[in-house]
Amino acid sequence: MALKGRLQDFGITQLLNLINLARKTGTLYVEGQKGEAQLCFREGKLIYAFMDGVEDSLPLLLQRAGKLTSEQAQTIMAHVRGKSDRDVALMLIQAKHIQQQDVSDSVRQHMLNLVYRVFGWNEGSFHFEPSELPVQGKLTTPVALENVIMEGSRRLKEWERLQDELPDLDIALKFADRPTTPLRDINLSVEEWRVISFINPSNTIRQVAQYNNMTEFQIRKIVYSLLQAGLVQIVRPPRPAATPPGSAGEKGQAAQADASAVRRPAVKRSLVHKLIDRIREL
Amino acid sequence: MQTLKIVVTGPFSSGKTEFIQSISEIDVVSTERKISRSAERIKSATTVAMDFGRITIDEDLILYLFGTPGQRRFDFMWEILSEGMLGFIVLVDSTRPETFREARRILDTFRSYSPVPYIVAANKQDMEDAWPAEDLKIVLQVEEGVKVVPCVAVKKDSVKQVLLELLYSILELMDEEE
């Protein structure tokens, strides 16, 4: 009987702990709000993973890891059509295009990135199919789950903190009027530069992420660091317009226009001066 | 008889009740209850409904001070309390940095309710470990032009000064709009 349940009741961390401790072999199917993942394990170790039914080919993984250029990856893919990843890896290693370590590092990194994404899912369903493993020819790399669980939990906490610090991605950024750090002293990563190039009060953070093909986690992390460094500032959305005071239907119209807009009272200057005088006397 | 309203808001246990008590001419109508949640056992009672203070300006004008419930689970009352307010004060306990994030959220929430002027009062400035008001301005990402005023909520003069600063901000806004 397969293990099955809801992520709300039994989270990813608990599932991986169980698989690790019970040294399980098989495939864990996870269906969350943001996709479907399949994670394969052998004797409690993660060996293979893919998302949304898409198993990226080895040249693509090597390209993402910076081991191949885009042109190289395209050429290789065109020449090795129909061959298994294992055969492609052997061919590339023998031709000295890459080293064996590059292959295992790239596959491992791809797998881990995918698993860490699944850590953020707290709603959805899962089931575990014992003894079901990847088909022959797939490249597998055993990864001990203890470290994955620790790193995943750390990232989850970081993610929660970032979400707390920057809950709304539909706000825009602008360059700080008076940056706390002199610009010439700043070293930015390529990713940070990509974000910086889109900083504009008319672009929301979400749009910047979309332009740059970044995940919410990546964009939050970069924007948070730019905010902390005092390089950029959040452009606050404009305050709701003041409701014209005194009109009879004012409240109803305002409520219809914007349920959250609260009336501002019509107060004369003289009243405010009266308040000031009285409070001074107290 | 005309009545005006100023809302005093801020995180749990930031000193809203003391603030209103210090200046109100009536005993503050406060519905304090014993705290049940262990995480919130910083003080023995908290405001579950609201604080309500009064200052009579003259025979035709009364200023009411409303304190918002400090705990997040009563935030449904915030918007109700905000209705028709003249301005609002965000009271922050300057000695408890763990509440600054919550203060920022409250500030943003109230700011979204209404375009009225507001100020931040950095409470407990008489304590040794109080963060300076100017640091709080940065931490809370307070807009340019909005005042962050040092405050000791149990001292009447200090509370008076906070209220006056808010009223000056209201006048400044009126000047801008004219």
Short mmCIF file of C-alpha atoms in Angstrom, two decimals:
data_model
loop_
_atom_site.label_atom_id
_atom_site.label_comp_id
_atom_site.label_asym_id
_atom_site.label_seq_id
_atom_site.Cartn_x
_atom_site.Cartn_y
_atom_site.Cartn_z
CA MET A 1 0.00 0.00 0.00
CA ALA A 2 1.48 3.33 -1.06
CA LEU A 3 2.01 6.11 1.43
CA LYS A 4 -0.36 8.94 0.58
CA GLY A 5 -1.72 12.04 2.18
CA ARG A 6 -1.95 15.81 2.19
CA LEU A 7 0.99 18.19 2.58
CA GLN A 8 -1.06 20.22 5.05
CA ASP A 9 -1.04 17.21 7.38
CA PHE A 10 2.38 15.79 6.63
CA GLY A 11 4.92 18.22 5.22
CA ILE A 12 7.86 17.67 2.88
CA THR A 13 10.38 17.78 5.73
CA GLN A 14 8.53 15.04 7.58
CA LEU A 15 8.20 12.99 4.38
CA LEU A 16 11.92 13.20 3.60
CA ASN A 17 12.72 12.34 7.19
CA LEU A 18 10.55 9.26 6.95
CA ILE A 19 12.11 8.17 3.65
CA ASN A 20 15.57 8.72 5.08
CA LEU A 21 15.01 6.89 8.36
CA ALA A 22 13.13 4.00 6.76
CA ARG A 23 15.74 3.84 3.95
CA LYS A 24 12.95 3.66 1.43
CA THR A 25 13.31 2.93 -2.27
CA GLY A 26 10.74 4.27 -4.70
CA THR A 27 9.27 7.45 -6.15
CA LEU A 28 7.53 10.21 -4.24
CA TYR A 29 4.88 12.03 -6.27
CA VAL A 30 4.08 15.48 -4.94
CA GLU A 31 1.27 17.57 -6.33
CA GLY A 32 1.35 21.15 -5.06
CA GLN A 33 -0.22 24.45 -6.04
CA LYS A 34 2.82 25.34 -8.12
CA GLY A 35 3.38 22.09 -9.94
CA GLU A 36 4.00 18.38 -9.74
CA ALA A 37 7.29 16.87 -8.70
CA GLN A 38 8.61 13.34 -8.84
CA LEU A 39 11.45 12.53 -6.48
CA CYS A 40 13.17 9.16 -6.70
CA PHE A 41 14.99 7.51 -3.81
CA ARG A 42 17.18 4.46 -3.40
CA GLU A 43 17.68 3.15 0.12
CA GLY A 44 16.79 6.50 1.64
CA LYS A 45 18.96 8.58 -0.68
CA LEU A 46 17.65 11.00 -3.29
CA ILE A 47 18.83 9.84 -6.70
CA TYR A 48 16.72 11.61 -9.30
CA ALA A 49 14.08 14.31 -9.58
CA PHE A 50 12.02 16.10 -12.16
CA MET A 51 9.16 18.59 -12.25
CA ASP A 52 5.88 18.79 -14.18
CA GLY A 53 6.71 15.70 -16.23
CA VAL A 54 9.65 17.50 -17.87
CA GLU A 55 12.94 15.65 -17.67
CA ASP A 56 15.55 18.14 -18.83
CA SER A 57 18.25 16.63 -21.04
CA LEU A 58 21.85 16.52 -19.87
CA PRO A 59 23.15 19.17 -22.32
CA LEU A 60 20.53 21.56 -20.97
CA LEU A 61 21.57 20.90 -17.37
CA LEU A 62 25.21 21.43 -18.30
CA GLN A 63 24.33 24.67 -20.03
CA ARG A 64 22.44 25.90 -16.93
CA ALA A 65 25.43 24.99 -14.80
CA GLY A 66 27.66 27.05 -17.08
CA LYS A 67 29.60 24.03 -18.33
CA LEU A 68 28.39 24.42 -21.92
CA THR A 69 27.43 27.46 -23.93
CA SER A 70 23.97 27.72 -25.40
CA GLU A 71 25.34 26.99 -28.90
CA GLN A 72 27.27 23.96 -27.68
CA ALA A 73 24.20 22.59 -25.92
CA GLN A 74 22.04 23.09 -29.03
CA THR A 75 24.58 21.39 -31.29
CA ILE A 76 25.01 18.43 -28.96
CA MET A 77 21.25 18.01 -28.58
CA ALA A 78 20.85 17.99 -32.36
CA HIS A 79 23.48 15.26 -32.70
CA VAL A 80 22.47 12.96 -29.87
CA ARG A 81 18.77 12.74 -30.49
CA GLY A 82 17.45 9.41 -29.18
CA LYS A 83 20.47 8.67 -27.03
CA SER A 84 20.13 8.28 -23.25
CA ASP A 85 21.67 10.83 -20.87
CA ARG A 86 24.11 8.19 -19.70
CA ASP A 87 25.34 7.64 -23.28
CA VAL A 88 25.55 11.40 -23.89
CA ALA A 89 27.57 11.85 -20.70
CA LEU A 90 30.00 9.10 -21.72
CA MET A 91 30.38 10.62 -25.15
CA LEU A 92 31.07 14.12 -23.81
CA ILE A 93 33.54 12.86 -21.21
CA GLN A 94 35.39 10.70 -23.75
CA ALA A 95 35.55 13.67 -26.14
CA LYS A 96 36.97 15.68 -23.21
CA HIS A 97 34.27 18.34 -23.56
CA ILE A 98 33.55 17.95 -19.87
CA GLN A 99 34.73 15.99 -16.86
CA GLN A 100 32.82 13.35 -14.98
CA GLN A 101 32.69 15.64 -11.96
CA ASP A 102 30.95 18.32 -14.05
CA VAL A 103 28.22 15.86 -14.96
CA SER A 104 27.56 14.69 -11.42
CA ASP A 105 27.73 18.24 -10.03
CA SER A 106 25.28 19.55 -12.62
CA VAL A 107 22.83 16.70 -12.14
CA ARG A 108 23.06 17.01 -8.37
CA GLN A 109 22.52 20.78 -8.46
CA HIS A 110 19.53 20.46 -10.76
CA MET A 111 18.02 17.84 -8.47
CA LEU A 112 18.61 19.90 -5.33
CA ASN A 113 17.18 23.08 -6.85
CA LEU A 114 14.08 21.16 -7.66
CA VAL A 115 13.74 19.60 -4.22
CA TYR A 116 14.26 22.97 -2.51
CA ARG A 117 11.42 24.38 -4.56
CA VAL A 118 9.17 21.60 -3.30
CA PHE A 119 10.08 22.54 0.29
CA GLY A 120 8.06 25.71 -0.15
CA TRP A 121 4.87 23.78 -0.90
CA ASN A 122 2.65 23.47 2.10
CA GLU A 123 -0.57 22.56 0.37
CA GLY A 124 -1.24 19.67 -1.95
CA SER A 125 -1.09 15.91 -1.99
CA PHE A 126 1.55 13.21 -2.17
CA HIS A 127 1.90 9.50 -2.63
CA PHE A 128 4.89 7.23 -2.53
CA GLU A 129 5.24 4.30 -4.94
CA PRO A 130 7.65 1.75 -3.48
CA SER A 131 10.27 0.24 -5.77
CA GLU A 132 9.37 2.55 -8.67
CA LEU A 133 12.64 4.00 -10.00
CA PRO A 134 13.75 6.08 -13.02
CA VAL A 135 13.93 4.27 -16.31
CA GLN A 136 17.25 2.87 -17.50
CA GLY A 137 19.67 5.34 -19.01
CA LYS A 138 18.84 8.23 -16.67
CA LEU A 139 21.74 9.75 -14.80
CA THR A 140 21.30 9.31 -11.08
CA THR A 141 23.40 10.74 -8.26
CA PRO A 142 22.84 9.63 -4.69
CA VAL A 143 22.40 12.53 -2.27
CA ALA A 144 22.10 11.99 1.49
CA LEU A 145 18.84 13.43 2.75
CA GLU A 146 20.10 14.78 6.09
CA ASN A 147 21.80 17.74 4.41
CA VAL A 148 18.91 18.26 2.01
CA ILE A 149 16.48 18.47 4.93
CA MET A 150 18.70 20.89 6.82
CA GLU A 151 19.34 23.13 3.83
CA GLY A 152 15.69 22.94 2.74
CA SER A 153 14.52 23.97 6.20
CA ARG A 154 17.03 26.81 6.25
CA ARG A 155 15.83 28.02 2.85
CA LEU A 156 12.24 27.71 3.94
CA LYS A 157 12.93 29.94 6.94
CA GLU A 158 14.77 32.39 4.70
CA TRP A 159 11.87 32.32 2.28
CA GLU A 160 9.40 33.02 5.08
CA ARG A 161 11.54 35.89 6.35
CA LEU A 162 11.86 37.35 2.87
CA GLN A 163 8.15 37.06 2.35
CA ASP A 164 7.64 38.81 5.66
CA GLU A 165 10.04 41.59 4.77
CA LEU A 166 8.73 41.98 1.26
CA PRO A 167 5.17 40.68 1.26
CA ASP A 168 4.01 42.53 -1.83
CA LEU A 169 5.69 42.05 -5.20
CA ASP A 170 3.26 44.37 -6.94
CA ILE A 171 5.07 47.46 -5.72
CA ALA A 172 7.76 49.34 -7.60
CA LEU A 173 11.28 50.39 -6.71
CA LYS A 174 13.30 53.50 -7.38
CA PHE A 175 16.92 54.39 -6.82
CA ALA A 176 17.54 55.88 -3.39
CA ASP A 177 17.63 59.66 -3.40
CA ARG A 178 20.66 59.56 -1.15
CA PRO A 179 22.27 56.09 -1.33
CA THR A 180 23.95 55.13 1.93
CA THR A 181 26.78 53.47 0.02
CA PRO A 182 28.79 55.29 -2.68
CA LEU A 183 27.89 53.65 -5.97
CA ARG A 184 31.49 53.30 -7.08
CA ASP A 185 32.19 51.05 -4.06
CA ILE A 186 29.51 48.56 -4.90
CA ASN A 187 30.13 45.15 -6.37
CA LEU A 188 27.01 43.63 -7.83
CA SER A 189 26.47 40.12 -9.11
CA VAL A 190 25.23 39.55 -12.65
CA GLU A 191 21.77 38.76 -11.28
CA GLU A 192 21.72 41.96 -9.24
CA TRP A 193 22.74 43.98 -12.29
CA ARG A 194 19.91 42.40 -14.23
CA VAL A 195 17.46 43.58 -11.59
CA ILE A 196 19.10 46.99 -11.26
CA SER A 197 18.70 47.58 -14.99
CA PHE A 198 14.92 47.35 -14.62
CA ILE A 199 14.58 49.58 -11.54
CA ASN A 200 11.99 52.12 -12.46
CA PRO A 201 8.95 53.43 -10.58
CA SER A 202 6.75 52.16 -13.39
CA ASN A 203 7.97 48.54 -13.11
CA THR A 204 6.65 46.40 -10.28
CA ILE A 205 8.99 43.90 -8.63
CA ARG A 206 6.89 41.11 -10.11
CA GLN A 207 7.38 42.52 -13.60
CA VAL A 208 11.14 42.79 -13.06
CA ALA A 209 11.15 39.12 -12.03
CA GLN A 210 9.20 38.17 -15.13
CA TYR A 211 11.51 40.12 -17.47
CA ASN A 212 14.48 38.36 -15.91
CA ASN A 213 12.87 34.94 -15.68
CA MET A 214 13.46 34.82 -11.92
CA THR A 215 11.54 32.94 -9.26
CA GLU A 216 9.83 34.84 -6.42
CA PHE A 217 12.53 33.60 -4.05
CA GLN A 218 15.34 34.89 -6.28
CA ILE A 219 13.79 38.33 -6.84
CA ARG A 220 12.89 38.75 -3.16
CA LYS A 221 16.42 37.86 -2.12
CA ILE A 222 17.98 40.35 -4.55
CA VAL A 223 15.53 43.17 -3.86
CA TYR A 224 15.91 42.63 -0.11
CA SER A 225 19.69 42.92 -0.36
CA LEU A 226 19.42 46.06 -2.53
CA LEU A 227 17.00 47.58 -0.01
CA GLN A 228 19.27 46.66 2.89
CA ALA A 229 22.24 48.22 1.12
CA GLY A 230 20.19 51.41 0.77
CA LEU A 231 20.57 51.40 -3.02
CA VAL A 232 16.89 51.33 -3.80
CA GLN A 233 13.69 52.39 -2.11
CA ILE A 234 10.16 51.12 -2.30
CA VAL A 235 7.83 53.41 -4.19
CA ARG A 236 4.80 53.49 -1.98
CA PRO A 237 1.50 53.32 -3.82
CA PRO A 238 -0.20 56.70 -3.97
CA ARG A 239 -2.39 57.49 -0.98
CA PRO A 240 -6.10 57.24 -1.65
CA ALA A 241 -7.42 60.56 -2.87
CA ALA A 242 -9.13 62.70 -0.26
CA THR A 243 -12.90 62.51 -0.44
CA PRO A 244 -14.48 65.87 -1.17
CA PRO A 245 -15.97 66.87 2.16
CA GLY A 246 -19.49 67.90 2.84
CA SER A 247 -21.44 66.23 0.04
CA ALA A 248 -24.51 64.29 1.12
CA GLY A 249 -23.80 61.13 -0.80
CA GLU A 250 -20.14 61.27 -0.02
CA LYS A 251 -19.90 58.14 2.09
CA GLY A 252 -21.84 55.90 -0.24
CA GLN A 253 -19.96 57.07 -3.31
CA ALA A 254 -16.62 56.72 -1.63
CA ALA A 255 -17.50 53.27 -0.40
CA GLN A 256 -18.53 52.27 -3.89
CA ALA A 257 -15.38 53.70 -5.41
CA ASP A 258 -13.09 52.07 -2.89
CA ALA A 259 -14.34 50.00 -0.01
CA SER A 260 -11.11 50.54 1.91
CA ALA A 261 -11.07 54.30 1.64
CA VAL A 262 -12.04 55.88 4.93
CA ARG A 263 -13.56 59.33 5.08
CA ARG A 264 -11.41 62.26 5.99
CA PRO A 265 -13.33 64.75 8.09
CA ALA A 266 -13.95 68.27 6.84
CA VAL A 267 -12.14 70.40 9.38
CA LYS A 268 -11.44 74.10 9.29
CA ARG A 269 -8.08 75.60 10.18
CA SER A 270 -9.65 77.46 13.06
CA LEU A 271 -10.69 74.19 14.67
CA VAL A 272 -7.16 72.83 14.48
CA HIS A 273 -5.87 76.05 16.04
CA LYS A 274 -8.42 75.64 18.83
CA LEU A 275 -7.14 72.12 19.46
CA ILE A 276 -3.55 73.35 19.53
CA ASP A 277 -4.34 76.13 21.98
CA ARG A 278 -6.27 73.83 24.29
CA ILE A 279 -3.62 71.12 24.32
CA ARG A 280 -0.92 73.68 25.05
CA GLU A 281 -2.94 74.75 28.08
CA LEU A 282 -3.34 71.25 29.50
CA MET B 1 -21.54 69.92 19.54
CA GLN B 2 -18.73 68.85 17.21
CA THR B 3 -16.44 65.95 17.93
CA LEU B 4 -13.08 65.17 16.41
CA LYS B 5 -11.12 61.96 16.61
CA ILE B 6 -7.46 61.02 16.71
CA VAL B 7 -6.48 57.35 16.60
CA VAL B 8 -3.56 56.03 18.61
CA THR B 9 -2.30 52.78 17.17
CA GLY B 10 0.79 50.62 17.45
CA PRO B 11 1.92 47.09 18.21
CA PHE B 12 0.87 45.09 21.23
CA SER B 13 2.16 46.58 24.48
CA SER B 14 3.58 49.72 22.87
CA GLY B 15 1.98 52.01 25.48
CA LYS B 16 -1.24 53.14 23.81
CA THR B 17 -3.35 52.85 26.96
CA GLU B 18 -0.81 54.84 29.04
CA PHE B 19 -0.58 57.45 26.29
CA ILE B 20 -4.32 58.10 26.33
CA GLN B 21 -4.51 57.88 30.12
CA SER B 22 -1.83 60.56 30.46
CA ILE B 23 -3.83 63.21 28.64
CA SER B 24 -7.48 62.25 28.90
CA GLU B 25 -9.67 64.34 31.21
CA ILE B 26 -11.87 61.35 31.90
CA ASP B 27 -10.86 57.97 33.19
CA VAL B 28 -9.98 56.06 30.09
CA VAL B 29 -12.70 53.68 29.08
CA SER B 30 -10.57 50.67 28.53
CA THR B 31 -11.63 47.07 28.22
CA GLU B 32 -8.51 45.40 29.47
CA ARG B 33 -8.60 41.69 30.04
CA LYS B 34 -6.19 39.18 31.43
CA ILE B 35 -3.96 37.71 28.76
CA SER B 36 -4.39 34.09 27.93
CA ARG B 37 -1.83 33.52 25.17
CA SER B 38 1.56 32.68 26.60
CA ALA B 39 3.38 34.48 23.77
CA GLU B 40 1.74 37.73 24.76
CA ARG B 41 2.46 37.58 28.47
CA ILE B 42 4.54 40.70 28.42
CA LYS B 43 1.97 42.49 30.49
CA SER B 44 -0.80 41.11 32.62
CA ALA B 45 -3.70 42.68 30.71
CA THR B 46 -4.29 43.94 27.20
CA THR B 47 -6.84 46.08 25.38
CA VAL B 48 -9.36 43.72 23.86
CA ALA B 49 -11.82 46.37 22.76
CA MET B 50 -10.35 49.85 22.72
CA ASP B 51 -9.21 52.75 24.85
CA PHE B 52 -11.25 55.84 24.73
CA GLY B 53 -10.13 59.21 26.09
CA ARG B 54 -11.57 62.69 25.87
CA ILE B 55 -10.30 66.27 25.83
CA THR B 56 -12.90 69.03 25.94
CA ILE B 57 -11.74 71.87 23.73
CA ASP B 58 -14.65 74.22 24.39
CA GLU B 59 -18.35 73.91 24.94
CA ASP B 60 -18.89 73.07 21.27
CA LEU B 61 -15.89 70.92 20.52
CA ILE B 62 -14.56 67.67 21.95
CA LEU B 63 -11.51 65.72 20.90
CA TYR B 64 -11.66 61.97 21.35
CA LEU B 65 -8.63 59.74 21.46
CA PHE B 66 -9.16 56.15 20.39
CA GLY B 67 -6.58 53.48 21.09
CA THR B 68 -6.66 50.44 18.85
CA PRO B 69 -6.57 46.91 20.25
CA GLY B 70 -2.96 45.84 20.42
CA GLN B 71 -3.37 42.25 19.36
CA ARG B 72 -3.46 41.27 15.72
CA ARG B 73 -6.58 39.16 16.13
CA PHE B 74 -8.61 42.31 16.78
CA ASP B 75 -7.41 44.14 13.68
CA PHE B 76 -10.86 43.92 12.12
CA MET B 77 -11.66 46.89 14.37
CA TRP B 78 -8.94 49.09 12.98
CA GLU B 79 -10.79 50.26 9.91
CA ILE B 80 -13.92 50.88 11.94
CA LEU B 81 -11.95 53.04 14.36
CA SER B 82 -10.29 54.89 11.48
CA GLU B 83 -13.55 56.16 10.09
CA GLY B 84 -13.51 59.95 10.16
CA MET B 85 -10.24 60.32 12.03
CA LEU B 86 -8.43 63.64 11.91
CA GLY B 87 -5.04 61.95 12.00
CA PHE B 88 -3.31 59.03 13.64
CA ILE B 89 -0.33 58.34 15.85
CA VAL B 90 1.70 55.15 15.55
CA LEU B 91 3.15 54.44 18.96
CA VAL B 92 6.27 52.26 18.98
CA ASP B 93 8.02 50.79 21.98
CA SER B 94 11.56 51.98 21.19
CA THR B 95 13.07 49.32 23.45
CA ARG B 96 11.55 46.34 21.63
CA PRO B 97 13.02 45.94 18.15
CA GLU B 98 11.09 42.71 17.74
CA THR B 99 7.93 44.85 17.37
CA PHE B 100 9.30 47.23 14.73
CA ARG B 101 8.24 45.07 11.81
CA GLU B 102 4.71 44.89 13.20
CA ALA B 103 4.75 48.67 13.69
CA ARG B 104 5.68 49.11 10.05
CA ARG B 105 2.80 46.87 9.01
CA ILE B 106 0.35 48.77 11.17
CA LEU B 107 1.62 52.05 9.78
CA ASP B 108 1.14 50.85 6.21
CA THR B 109 -2.32 49.50 6.99
CA PHE B 110 -3.55 52.74 8.55
CA ARG B 111 -1.93 54.76 5.84
CA SER B 112 -3.91 52.78 3.28
CA TYR B 113 -7.18 53.48 5.09
CA SER B 114 -7.13 57.23 4.78
CA PRO B 115 -5.01 60.09 3.44
CA VAL B 116 -4.93 61.80 6.84
CA PRO B 117 -1.68 63.06 8.40
CA TYR B 118 0.09 60.86 10.89
CA ILE B 119 3.19 60.80 13.03
CA VAL B 120 5.23 58.12 14.73
CA ALA B 121 5.81 58.42 18.48
CA ALA B 122 8.95 56.64 19.65
CA ASN B 123 7.81 55.62 23.13
CA LYS B 124 9.89 54.76 26.21
CA GLN B 125 12.65 57.20 25.30
CA ASP B 126 13.44 57.46 29.00
CA MET B 127 14.73 53.88 28.96
CA GLU B 128 18.41 53.21 28.55
CA ASP B 129 17.99 50.70 25.73
CA ALA B 130 15.57 52.82 23.68
CA TRP B 131 16.41 53.14 20.00
CA PRO B 132 16.75 56.79 18.95
CA ALA B 133 13.80 58.30 17.08
CA GLU B 134 15.95 59.03 14.05
CA ASP B 135 16.95 55.35 13.82
CA LEU B 136 13.31 54.34 14.06
CA LYS B 137 12.54 56.61 11.13
CA ILE B 138 14.92 54.54 9.01
CA VAL B 139 13.89 51.17 10.38
CA LEU B 140 10.19 51.85 9.92
CA GLN B 141 10.80 53.34 6.47
CA VAL B 142 8.82 56.42 7.43
CA GLU B 143 8.08 58.69 4.49
CA GLU B 144 10.01 61.88 4.03
CA GLY B 145 8.16 64.71 5.76
CA VAL B 146 6.50 62.49 8.36
CA LYS B 147 7.71 63.18 11.90
CA VAL B 148 9.07 60.61 14.31
CA VAL B 149 8.72 62.21 17.73
CA PRO B 150 10.46 60.99 20.91
CA CYS B 151 7.90 60.18 23.58
CA VAL B 152 7.36 58.91 27.11
CA ALA B 153 3.72 57.87 27.17
CA VAL B 154 3.38 58.06 30.95
CA LYS B 155 4.38 61.75 30.96
CA LYS B 156 1.68 64.24 30.14
CA ASP B 157 4.02 66.86 28.67
CA SER B 158 5.51 64.32 26.32
CA VAL B 159 2.07 63.17 25.18
CA LYS B 160 1.02 66.79 24.70
CA GLN B 161 4.05 67.34 22.48
CA VAL B 162 3.17 64.32 20.32
CA LEU B 163 -0.40 65.54 19.89
CA LEU B 164 0.80 69.04 19.04
CA GLU B 165 3.23 67.68 16.44
CA LEU B 166 0.37 65.79 14.82
CA LEU B 167 -1.78 68.92 14.79
CA TYR B 168 1.08 70.92 13.27
CA SER B 169 1.32 68.26 10.55
CA ILE B 170 -2.40 68.63 9.93
CA LEU B 171 -1.96 72.39 9.52
CA GLU B 172 0.99 71.85 7.18
CA LEU B 173 -1.14 69.58 5.00
CA MET B 174 -3.89 72.21 4.94
CA ASP B 175 -1.31 74.78 3.85
CA GLU B 176 -0.15 72.49 1.04
CA GLU B 177 -3.68 71.92 -0.15
CA GLU B 178 -4.60 75.61 -0.20
#
